Coordinates of C-alpha atoms in Angstrom, one line a residue:
Chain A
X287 CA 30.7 16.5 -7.2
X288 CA 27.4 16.6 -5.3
X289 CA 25.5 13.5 -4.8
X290 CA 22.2 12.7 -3.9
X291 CA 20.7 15.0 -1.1
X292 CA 17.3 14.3 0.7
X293 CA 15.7 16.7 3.3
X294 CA 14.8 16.7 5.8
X295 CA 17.1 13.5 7.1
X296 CA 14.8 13.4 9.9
X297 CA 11.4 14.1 10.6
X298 CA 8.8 13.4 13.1
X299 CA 4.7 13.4 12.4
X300 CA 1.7 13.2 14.6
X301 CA -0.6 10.0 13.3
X302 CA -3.0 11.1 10.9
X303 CA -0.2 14.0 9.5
X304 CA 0.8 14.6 5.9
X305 CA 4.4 14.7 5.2
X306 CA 6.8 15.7 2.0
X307 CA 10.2 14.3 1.6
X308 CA 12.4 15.8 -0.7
X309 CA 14.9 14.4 -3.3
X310 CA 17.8 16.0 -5.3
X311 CA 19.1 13.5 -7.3
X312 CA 22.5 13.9 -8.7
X313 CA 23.0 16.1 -12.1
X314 CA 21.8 14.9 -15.2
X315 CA 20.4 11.9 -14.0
X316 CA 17.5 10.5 -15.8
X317 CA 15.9 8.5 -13.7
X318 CA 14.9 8.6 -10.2
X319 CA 14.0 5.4 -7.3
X320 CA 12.2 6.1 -4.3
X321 CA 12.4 3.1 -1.6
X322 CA 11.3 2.2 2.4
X323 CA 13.5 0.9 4.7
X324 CA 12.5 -0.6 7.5
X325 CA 14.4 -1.2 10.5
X326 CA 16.9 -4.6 10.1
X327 CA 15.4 -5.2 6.4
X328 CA 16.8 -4.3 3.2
X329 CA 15.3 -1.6 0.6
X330 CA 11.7 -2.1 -0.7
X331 CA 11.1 -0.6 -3.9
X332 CA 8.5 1.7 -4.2
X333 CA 8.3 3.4 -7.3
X334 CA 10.4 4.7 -10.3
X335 CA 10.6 7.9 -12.9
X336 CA 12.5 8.6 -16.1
X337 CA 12.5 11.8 -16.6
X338 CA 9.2 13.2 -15.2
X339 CA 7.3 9.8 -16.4
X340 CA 6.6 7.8 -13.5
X341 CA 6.8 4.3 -15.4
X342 CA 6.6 2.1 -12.1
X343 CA 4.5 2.5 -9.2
X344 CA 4.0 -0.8 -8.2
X345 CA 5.8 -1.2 -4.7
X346 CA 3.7 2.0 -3.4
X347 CA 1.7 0.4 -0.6
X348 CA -1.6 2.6 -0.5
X349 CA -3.0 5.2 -2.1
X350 CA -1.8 7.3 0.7
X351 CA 1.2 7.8 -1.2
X352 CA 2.1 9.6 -4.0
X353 CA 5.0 11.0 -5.6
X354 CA 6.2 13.6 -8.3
X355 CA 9.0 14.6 -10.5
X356 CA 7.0 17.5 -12.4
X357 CA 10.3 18.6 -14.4
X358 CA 12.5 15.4 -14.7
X359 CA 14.9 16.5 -11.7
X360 CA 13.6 16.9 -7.8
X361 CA 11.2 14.5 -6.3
X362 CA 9.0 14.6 -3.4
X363 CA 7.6 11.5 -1.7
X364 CA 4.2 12.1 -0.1
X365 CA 2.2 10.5 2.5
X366 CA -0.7 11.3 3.3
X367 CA -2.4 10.6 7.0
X368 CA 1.0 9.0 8.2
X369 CA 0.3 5.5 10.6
X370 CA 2.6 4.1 12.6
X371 CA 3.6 1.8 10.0
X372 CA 5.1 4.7 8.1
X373 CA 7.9 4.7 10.2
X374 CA 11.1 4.0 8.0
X375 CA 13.8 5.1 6.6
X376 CA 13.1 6.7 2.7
X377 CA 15.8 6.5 0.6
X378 CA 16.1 8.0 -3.0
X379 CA 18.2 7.3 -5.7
X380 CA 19.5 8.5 -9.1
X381 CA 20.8 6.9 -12.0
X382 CA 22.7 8.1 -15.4
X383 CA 20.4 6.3 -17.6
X384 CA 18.9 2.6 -16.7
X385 CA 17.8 1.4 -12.7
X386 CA 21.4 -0.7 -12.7
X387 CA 23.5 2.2 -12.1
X388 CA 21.7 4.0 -8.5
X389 CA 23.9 6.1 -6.2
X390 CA 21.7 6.5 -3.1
X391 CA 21.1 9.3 -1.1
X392 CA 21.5 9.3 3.0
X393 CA 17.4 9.2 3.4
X394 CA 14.9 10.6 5.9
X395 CA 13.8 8.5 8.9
X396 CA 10.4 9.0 9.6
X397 CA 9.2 8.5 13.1
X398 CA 5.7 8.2 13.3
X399 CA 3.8 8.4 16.8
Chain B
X147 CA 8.9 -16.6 1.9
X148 CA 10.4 -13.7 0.5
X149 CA 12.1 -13.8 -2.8
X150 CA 15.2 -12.8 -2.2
X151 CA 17.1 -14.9 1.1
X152 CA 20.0 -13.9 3.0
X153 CA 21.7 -15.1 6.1
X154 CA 21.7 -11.7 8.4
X155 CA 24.6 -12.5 10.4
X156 CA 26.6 -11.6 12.0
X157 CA 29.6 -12.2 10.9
X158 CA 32.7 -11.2 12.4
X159 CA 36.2 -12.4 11.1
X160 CA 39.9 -11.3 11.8
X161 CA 41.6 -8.5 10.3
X162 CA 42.9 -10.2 6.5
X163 CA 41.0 -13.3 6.2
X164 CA 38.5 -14.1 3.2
X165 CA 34.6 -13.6 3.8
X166 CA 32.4 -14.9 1.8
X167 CA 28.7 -13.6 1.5
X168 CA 25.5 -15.6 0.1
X169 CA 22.1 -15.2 -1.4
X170 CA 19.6 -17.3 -2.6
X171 CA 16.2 -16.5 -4.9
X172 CA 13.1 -18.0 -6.2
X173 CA 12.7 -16.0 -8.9
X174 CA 14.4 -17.6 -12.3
X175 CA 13.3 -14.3 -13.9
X176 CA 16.3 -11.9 -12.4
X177 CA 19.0 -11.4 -15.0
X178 CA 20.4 -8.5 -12.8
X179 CA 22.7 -9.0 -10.2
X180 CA 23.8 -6.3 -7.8
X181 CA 26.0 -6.1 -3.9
X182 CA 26.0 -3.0 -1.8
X183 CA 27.5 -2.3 1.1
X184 CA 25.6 0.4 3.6
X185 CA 27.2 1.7 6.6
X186 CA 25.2 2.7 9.5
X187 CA 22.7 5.8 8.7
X188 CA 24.0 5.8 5.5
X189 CA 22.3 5.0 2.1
X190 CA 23.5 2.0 0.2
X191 CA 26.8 1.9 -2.1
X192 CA 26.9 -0.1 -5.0
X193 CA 29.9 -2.6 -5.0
X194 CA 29.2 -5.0 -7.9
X195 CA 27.0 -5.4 -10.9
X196 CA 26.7 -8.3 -12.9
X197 CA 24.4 -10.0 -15.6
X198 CA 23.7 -13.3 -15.9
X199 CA 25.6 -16.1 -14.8
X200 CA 29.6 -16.0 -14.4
X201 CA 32.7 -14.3 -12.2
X202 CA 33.3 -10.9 -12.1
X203 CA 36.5 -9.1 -9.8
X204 CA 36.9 -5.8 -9.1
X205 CA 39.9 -5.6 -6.5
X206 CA 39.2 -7.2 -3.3
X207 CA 35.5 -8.4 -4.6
X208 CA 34.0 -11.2 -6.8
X209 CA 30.9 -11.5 -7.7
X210 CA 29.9 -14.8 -8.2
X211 CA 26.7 -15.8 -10.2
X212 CA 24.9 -19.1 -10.3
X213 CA 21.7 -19.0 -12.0
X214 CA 21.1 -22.8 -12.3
X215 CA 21.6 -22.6 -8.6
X216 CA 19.4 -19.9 -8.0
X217 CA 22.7 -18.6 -6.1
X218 CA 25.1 -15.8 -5.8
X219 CA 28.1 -14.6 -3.6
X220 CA 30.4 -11.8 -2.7
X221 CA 34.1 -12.7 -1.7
X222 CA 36.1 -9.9 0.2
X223 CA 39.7 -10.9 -0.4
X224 CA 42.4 -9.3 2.7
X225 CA 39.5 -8.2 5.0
X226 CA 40.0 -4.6 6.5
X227 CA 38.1 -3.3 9.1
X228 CA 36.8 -0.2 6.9
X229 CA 34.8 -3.3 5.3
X230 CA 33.0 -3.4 8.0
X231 CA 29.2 -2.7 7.1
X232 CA 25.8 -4.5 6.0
X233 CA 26.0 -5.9 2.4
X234 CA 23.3 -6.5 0.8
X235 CA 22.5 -8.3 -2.6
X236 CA 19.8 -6.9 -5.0
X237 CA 18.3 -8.3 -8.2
X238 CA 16.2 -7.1 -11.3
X239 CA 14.4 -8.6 -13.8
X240 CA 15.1 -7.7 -18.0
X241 CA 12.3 -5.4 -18.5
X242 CA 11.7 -2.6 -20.5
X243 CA 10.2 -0.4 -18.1
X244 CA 11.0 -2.4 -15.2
X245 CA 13.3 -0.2 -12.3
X246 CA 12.2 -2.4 -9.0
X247 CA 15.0 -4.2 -7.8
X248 CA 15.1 -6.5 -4.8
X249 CA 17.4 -6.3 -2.6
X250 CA 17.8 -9.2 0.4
X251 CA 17.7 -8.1 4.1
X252 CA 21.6 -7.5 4.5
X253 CA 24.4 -9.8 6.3
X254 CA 26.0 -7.5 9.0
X255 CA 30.0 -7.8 8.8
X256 CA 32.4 -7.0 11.3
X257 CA 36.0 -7.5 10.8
X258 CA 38.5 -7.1 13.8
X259 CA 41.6 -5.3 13.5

């Protein structure tokens, strides 16, 4: 079956720029992960939804960003005035139930300049 | 110091042999133990999954957990090079609500035909 898709997979922004990054998570999957990736590091949590209830938040690093699951299946990751800092690659991913369970989509690398 | 350490690498072993891959943390508050493997431009895999302390195989892989330690492993038995990739270890904490995981900065393994 179809797993996790994110579009675009690539995407390039002016500084100051907003951007929207798309998740599909798999199915029937009830919760949702969005993490940053930066280049030679692992994955850095940045928030989490069950359903459409965003129940963690905590590793979003300014309140540039913002995301949204309004009917309990796609997301979209927001940033707002992009820095160069930005730059990353943005992976999403859905689990059945509970966070242990995440198949990972292929993410978008953002290139800021 | 982050919370999670892991030795980057790289390793490179023959074609067959036994690798062994290590991660320490501070935190004595993660009960949830996790391995990936991510190939290049590709979002992470989920190889193993444990809780608590203990073994657990699956194949070629064992998980090993060590939580008086602070210490856990990943043992690829009969090395291919398909296993070549970045693994990298993650861990949660028990709560309710909780869906961050940390994940170390990945050990790059190349194994030689």
């Amino acid at each position: 079956g179809a797993g996790v898709s994110q579009s675009p997979r690539y995407k390039v922004a002016k500084r100051g720029q907003d951007v929207a990054l798309r998740c599909d998570p798999i199915s029937g999957h009830v919760s949702l992960f969005w993490y940053q990736q930066a280049l030679g590091q692992g994955p850095e949590f940045l928030t989490y939804f069950q359903n459409e209830a965003q129940l963690d938040k905590s590793g979003l690093p300014s309140d540039r960003f913002f995301a949204e699951r309004p009917e309990g299946s796609v997301s979209t990751l927001k940033i707002q005035r992009t820095q160069q800092e930005d730059s990353a690659v943005y992976l999403c991913a859905s689990s059945p139930a509970g966070p242990d369970t995440q198949y990972f989509g292929p993410g978008t690398r953002l290139t800021v300049l | 110091q982050k919370e999670v350490e892991q030795d980057p690498g790289p390793l490179s072993v023959p074609e067959g042999a036994i690798v062994s891959l290590n991660c320490t943390y501070s935190n004595s508050a993660f009960q949830y133990f996790m391995w990936y493997r991510q190939y290049s431009r590709k979002g992470p895999e989920l190889l193993m999954y444990t809780y608590s302390s203990g073994n657990k195989e699956d194949g070629r892989f064992t998980a090993q957990v060590d939580k008086s330690s602070k210490y856990i492993s990943l043992f690829i038995r009969d090395s291919q090079p398909s296993d070549s990739a970045t693994y990298l270890c993650a861990m949660r904490a028990q709560d309710t609500n909780a869906g961050k995981s940390t994940f170390g900065d990945g050990t790059t393994l190349t194994v030689k035909p």
